[in-house]
């Protein structure tokens, strides 16, 4: 008889920047995590994880995992480091920060994003540390701030439909989202709805695996969604497919929006969007005559100049037809505004006292690292503390970002699991714990449950939690407030405040927010007027257009222009932003950095499928393999992201080409508003072939 090994199951939460926020069950045998699975008891997870996170143990015990602090010994970017003890590293970092802060603490810049979405390992003790120091603040815009601002100016907050009710929808419009790739658990719900007879429409320039499986694919030009939304409104008006009762009672600014929409015939929009007018008419008919009808909007469509306005225009559509009256109708972009997270208790902005440090936008870190001191900007950035992010790979216009990180006079500390492209430029690299090794508490932007993550295993090597690292630094800086010694478990409690809820989290691992099924069936939007604000007085007060409009991209192809192709760079399915690129089994699936091109565009340039191409514009160039197929629409190329530069073909990635321009609302980057040209590169292809035979 086989002996059953003693194993335990530990409840956790997926830490990644993904709307699904799955509940994890980690099997631990003799102190080692052997398997990570989805928790079948948690409805949104339904016992299933994506391929990436089901490989989480491969990532945690990866041979390249950082196991001890490292100090730079070679030139910046060379990646040469020597091991150093924790005390020595922390003392040296604190000493350097003290000297810089004595001149001006704003010369110290934190840089972090959603490497983990946990409220504790992201901005709790770290927030306290930088607030107490008086460091520059960071405008965390890299992903969602255009859409978030747009939703807030329209509905009042980041709120929307409860995701589970999409299963009852009769029409689902998946707009600017590749659900199969980046919102898998929503796709399971949409498929169930499809089996029950719902029509699925996907609006995306790329023929994604999701678009392929919908009844209809509208292959719109990037950055033209507002024009499409306005033309849909035009049709709703002229055919009288409006719910005038809902409009009268629960919306603001209809007359103005109506007048604007009437300027957008389907023909005019068809011309701008590059799709047949008949397709626009059909979608308007479907939206105007189907109930319940729902839109799953995602962040793909807001990474262009007019991204904020586009989200605002789309967010008006459910109110026009009264779709919100049904629990299976309306729209979902983000549910994060539903959660009463006590951010001030976690991050303690009160530690600033009277000080009001400047705010640096993470989207323009390239330019900002290269900026000298000036009255407008303030002091030059002298120290950069990076955690939960890989800016050298993910920030736009990497040529500038790399130049900034390479500054010999910049003091850089990186808290990481791996020696990423960013870590290569650090003065000190500090090894951080993964989700299997620490406590955290999670809310979601794709469902409405709170999850608790318990540590399953002891820290690997000498890794420490982000919170532990900032506590130790605080102590060395002489910050003696009791808030700097609060434990991670206590921080989890502080995040939600309610002891009763926390007991349930400890017992189950997750808890659902008590919310109405159809939150806006009778208005009650969290906006200043309580209505769905077609017209936003708050935007008008800022001197902006109070009504949504179509704003053309910054970079628009013109006949005979040097850069005739629009490039978008959505995520590759088996990576999560730049995370997992170094996990070999996942990288093997993606094989190499690719640029998808329509056969017509490839033929014009003499580019063969599988050959190495050079993609370029005035900002830089990038080598990758051409994949010639009809996933790309004519005139648009898809550079799938986000590869580690050093694991790509020539030490760069797609962000060499993207710009530091910002969106209309929310000050976000415009990754998908980018013109390029593509050329074959036979010499590079030959070189690469030679390299391979030597390897
Ligand atoms: N597997 C995987 N999952 C992920 C991520 C990942 O890297 N990999 N990233 C996570 C993160 S950080 C985020 S923010 C979300 C992002 O997830 P989504 O919000 O779904 O965004 P993207 O995948 O960037 O883009 C979605 C789709 O928008 C399309 N698109 C590009 N430009 C336009 C446009 O102008 N209009 C329209 N209508 N569509 C456009 C793209 O082709 C893409 O298929 O996914 C999360 N989930
Ligand atoms: N061209 C192009 N660029 C893009 C995008 C695009 O679509 N196209 N998408 C943008 C979007 S939506 C986003 S959200 C950003 C994402 O950019 P980032 O937020 O930088 O995301 P990642 O690249 O996944 O890097 C996160 C890093 O955090 C580390 N990490 C994870 N957990 C922890 C932890 O607990 N402690 C510490 N210290 N480190 C941890 C991981 O190892 C990883 O290296 O990229 C943006 N860049
Ligand atoms: S990345 Fe998303 S789909 Fe994958 S396990 Fe995490 S939350 Fe679930
Ligand atoms: Mo993101």
PDB file of C-alpha atoms in Angstrom, residues 147-160 334-339 520 525-527 538:
ATOM      1  CA  UNK A 147     -10.283  54.553 -18.539  1.00  0.00           C
ATOM      2  CA  UNK A 148     -10.589  54.979 -14.778  1.00  0.00           C
ATOM      3  CA  UNK A 149     -10.868  58.745 -15.076  1.00  0.00           C
ATOM      4  CA  UNK A 150     -13.363  58.395 -17.936  1.00  0.00           C
ATOM      5  CA  UNK A 151     -15.552  56.015 -15.971  1.00  0.00           C
ATOM      6  CA  UNK A 152     -15.386  58.271 -12.928  1.00  0.00           C
ATOM      7  CA  UNK A 153     -16.439  61.285 -15.020  1.00  0.00           C
ATOM      8  CA  UNK A 154     -19.366  59.342 -16.488  1.00  0.00           C
ATOM      9  CA  UNK A 155     -20.686  56.889 -13.887  1.00  0.00           C
ATOM     10  CA  UNK A 156     -19.013  58.499 -10.882  1.00  0.00           C
ATOM     11  CA  UNK A 157     -16.554  55.731  -9.983  1.00  0.00           C
ATOM     12  CA  UNK A 158     -14.955  52.498 -11.214  1.00  0.00           C
ATOM     13  CA  UNK A 159     -18.202  50.589 -10.919  1.00  0.00           C
ATOM     14  CA  UNK A 160     -20.380  48.470 -13.163  1.00  0.00           C
ATOM     15  CA  UNK A 334     -13.597  47.864 -13.639  1.00  0.00           C
ATOM     16  CA  UNK A 335     -15.269  46.869 -10.400  1.00  0.00           C
ATOM     17  CA  UNK A 336     -12.538  48.208  -8.140  1.00  0.00           C
ATOM     18  CA  UNK A 337     -14.561  51.237  -6.975  1.00  0.00           C
ATOM     19  CA  UNK A 338     -17.025  48.938  -5.212  1.00  0.00           C
ATOM     20  CA  UNK A 339     -14.480  47.975  -2.535  1.00  0.00           C
ATOM     21  CA  UNK A 520     -28.141  51.263 -11.451  1.00  0.00           C
ATOM     22  CA  UNK A 525     -24.861  56.493  -9.893  1.00  0.00           C
ATOM     23  CA  UNK A 526     -22.015  57.600  -7.607  1.00  0.00           C
ATOM     24  CA  UNK A 527     -21.520  60.776  -9.716  1.00  0.00           C
ATOM     25  CA  UNK A 538     -16.112  68.592 -13.640  1.00  0.00           C
TER      26      UNK A 538
END
